[in-house]
CSV table of C-alpha atoms in Angstrom, one decimal:
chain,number,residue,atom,x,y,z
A,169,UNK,CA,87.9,-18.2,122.4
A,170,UNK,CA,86.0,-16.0,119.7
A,171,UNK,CA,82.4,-17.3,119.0
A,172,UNK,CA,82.1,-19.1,115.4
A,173,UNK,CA,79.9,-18.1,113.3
A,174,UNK,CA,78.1,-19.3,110.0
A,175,UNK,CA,80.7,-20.1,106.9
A,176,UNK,CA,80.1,-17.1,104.7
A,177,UNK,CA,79.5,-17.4,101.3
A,178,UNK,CA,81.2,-15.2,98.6
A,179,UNK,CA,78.2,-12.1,97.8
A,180,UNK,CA,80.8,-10.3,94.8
A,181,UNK,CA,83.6,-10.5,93.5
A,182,UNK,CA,84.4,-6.5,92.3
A,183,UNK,CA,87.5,-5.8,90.2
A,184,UNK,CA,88.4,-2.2,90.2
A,185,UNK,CA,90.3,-1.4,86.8
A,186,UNK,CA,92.6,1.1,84.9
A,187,UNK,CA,91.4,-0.7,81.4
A,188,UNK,CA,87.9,-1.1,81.8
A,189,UNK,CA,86.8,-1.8,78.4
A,190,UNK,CA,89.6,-4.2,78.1
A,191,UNK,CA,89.0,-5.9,81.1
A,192,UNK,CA,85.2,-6.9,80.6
A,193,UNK,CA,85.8,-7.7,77.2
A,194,UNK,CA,88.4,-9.9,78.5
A,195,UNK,CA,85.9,-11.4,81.3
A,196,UNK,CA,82.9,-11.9,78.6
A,197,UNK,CA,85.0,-13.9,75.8
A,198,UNK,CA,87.6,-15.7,78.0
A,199,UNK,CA,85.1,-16.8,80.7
A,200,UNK,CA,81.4,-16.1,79.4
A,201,UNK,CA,81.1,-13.3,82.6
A,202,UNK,CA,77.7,-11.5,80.9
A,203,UNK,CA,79.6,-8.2,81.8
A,204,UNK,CA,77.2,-4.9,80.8
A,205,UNK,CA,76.7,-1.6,81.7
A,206,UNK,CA,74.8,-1.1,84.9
A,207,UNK,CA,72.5,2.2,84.4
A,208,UNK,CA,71.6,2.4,88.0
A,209,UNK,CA,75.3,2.8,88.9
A,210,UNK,CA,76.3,5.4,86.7
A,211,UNK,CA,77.9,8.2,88.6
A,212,UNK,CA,79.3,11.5,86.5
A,213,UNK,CA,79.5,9.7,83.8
A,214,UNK,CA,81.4,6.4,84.9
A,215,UNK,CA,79.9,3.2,83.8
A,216,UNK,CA,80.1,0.3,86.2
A,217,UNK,CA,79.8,-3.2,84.4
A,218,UNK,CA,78.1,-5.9,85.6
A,219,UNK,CA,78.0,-9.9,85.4
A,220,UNK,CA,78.9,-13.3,86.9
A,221,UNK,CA,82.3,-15.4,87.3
A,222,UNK,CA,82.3,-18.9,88.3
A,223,UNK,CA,78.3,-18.4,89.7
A,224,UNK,CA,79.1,-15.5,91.6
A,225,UNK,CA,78.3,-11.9,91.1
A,226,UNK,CA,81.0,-9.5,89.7
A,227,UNK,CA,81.3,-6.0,89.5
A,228,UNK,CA,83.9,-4.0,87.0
A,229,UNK,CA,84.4,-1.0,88.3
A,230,UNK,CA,87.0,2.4,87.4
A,231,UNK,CA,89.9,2.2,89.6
A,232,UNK,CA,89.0,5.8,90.6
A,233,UNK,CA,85.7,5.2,91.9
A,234,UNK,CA,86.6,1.9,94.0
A,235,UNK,CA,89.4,3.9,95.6
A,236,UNK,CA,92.0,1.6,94.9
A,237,UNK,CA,95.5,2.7,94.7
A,238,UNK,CA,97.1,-0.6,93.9
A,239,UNK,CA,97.7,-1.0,90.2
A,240,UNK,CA,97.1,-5.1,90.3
A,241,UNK,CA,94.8,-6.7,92.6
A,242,UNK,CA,96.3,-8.2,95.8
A,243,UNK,CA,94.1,-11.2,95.8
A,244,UNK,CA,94.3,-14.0,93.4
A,245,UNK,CA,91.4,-15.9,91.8
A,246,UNK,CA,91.5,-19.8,90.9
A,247,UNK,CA,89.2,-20.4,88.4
A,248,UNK,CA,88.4,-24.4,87.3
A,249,UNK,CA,87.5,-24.3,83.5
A,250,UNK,CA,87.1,-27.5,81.3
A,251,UNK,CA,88.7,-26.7,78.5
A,252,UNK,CA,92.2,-25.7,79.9
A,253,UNK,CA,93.9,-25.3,76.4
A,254,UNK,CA,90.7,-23.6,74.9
A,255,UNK,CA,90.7,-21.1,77.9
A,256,UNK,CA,94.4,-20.4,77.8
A,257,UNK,CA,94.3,-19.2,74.0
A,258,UNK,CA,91.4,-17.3,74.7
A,259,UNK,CA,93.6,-15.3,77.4
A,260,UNK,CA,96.4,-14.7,74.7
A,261,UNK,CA,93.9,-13.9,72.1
A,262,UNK,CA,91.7,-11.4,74.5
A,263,UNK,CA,95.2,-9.4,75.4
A,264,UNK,CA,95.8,-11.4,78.3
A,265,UNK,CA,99.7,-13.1,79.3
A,266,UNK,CA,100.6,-16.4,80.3
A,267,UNK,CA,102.6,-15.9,83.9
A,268,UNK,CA,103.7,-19.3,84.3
A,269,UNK,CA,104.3,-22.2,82.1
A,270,UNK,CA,101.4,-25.2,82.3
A,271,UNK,CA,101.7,-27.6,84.8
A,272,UNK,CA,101.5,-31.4,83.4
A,273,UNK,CA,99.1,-33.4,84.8
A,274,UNK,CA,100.6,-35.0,88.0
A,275,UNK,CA,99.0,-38.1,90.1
A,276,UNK,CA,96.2,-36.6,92.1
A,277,UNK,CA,96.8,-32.8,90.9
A,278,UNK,CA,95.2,-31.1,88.0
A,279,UNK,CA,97.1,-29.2,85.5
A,280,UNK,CA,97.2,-25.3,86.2
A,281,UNK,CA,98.6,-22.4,85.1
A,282,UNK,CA,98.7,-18.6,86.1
A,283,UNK,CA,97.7,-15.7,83.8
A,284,UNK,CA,97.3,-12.3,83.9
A,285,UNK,CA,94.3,-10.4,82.3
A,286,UNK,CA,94.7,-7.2,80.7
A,287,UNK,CA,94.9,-5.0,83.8
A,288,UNK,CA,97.5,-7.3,85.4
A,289,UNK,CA,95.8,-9.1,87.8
A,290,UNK,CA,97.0,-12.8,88.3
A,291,UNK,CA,94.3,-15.9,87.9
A,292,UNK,CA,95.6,-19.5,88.2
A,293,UNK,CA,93.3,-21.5,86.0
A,294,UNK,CA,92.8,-25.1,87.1
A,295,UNK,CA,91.9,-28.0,84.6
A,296,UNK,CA,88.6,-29.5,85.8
């Protein structure tokens, strides 16, 4: 049996884009992320941005530079906000697209829906 170690705890979130601009504009009014351009990672004349999602570090980086050749992200955030209807309009309004329609409010479960932000990469935001 493999030995366990400690529980890790999430260091970064980085999101490698083809609409950089879009995307951290998205991130700063839709969920307050702080996003700005990092001088000490500029590299031939890419600008990486930097901030912080849901207490965590995050990174915005040029698809090109991550070495991504996915077009969407293949993991999938799940990000509790308290205004649910508030944040929702502010994806719409930011360039964003509703992906699924809102969940009502069942016993136990909080309402939910999934979006996508302006690169394409799903987020299911959860009512707190």
């Amino acid at each position: 049996m493999p030995t366990r170690t400690a529980a890790p705890a999430l260091a970064q979130i980085t999101l490698a884009s083809t609409r950089v601009e879009a995307v951290t504009d998205f991130y700063n009014a839709v969920f307050g992320a702080g996003l700005e351009p990092d001088v000490e990672a500029y590299a031939d004349d890419v600008t990486f941005y930097r901030g912080t999602l849901a207490g965590v570090p995050l990174l915005v980086v040029p698809n090109e530079v991550a070495g991504v050749a996915a077009e969407q992200s293949r993991h999938q955030l799940h990000l509790a906000v308290a205004d649910l209807d508030g944040t929702l309009a502010a994806v719409q309004e930011m360039g964003g697209m509703v992906e699924s329609e809102l969940t009502t409010e069942e016993e136990g479960a909080p309402r939910t829906v999934a979006v996508r932000d302006p690169d394409g990469n799903t987020l299911v935001l959860v009512a707190r």
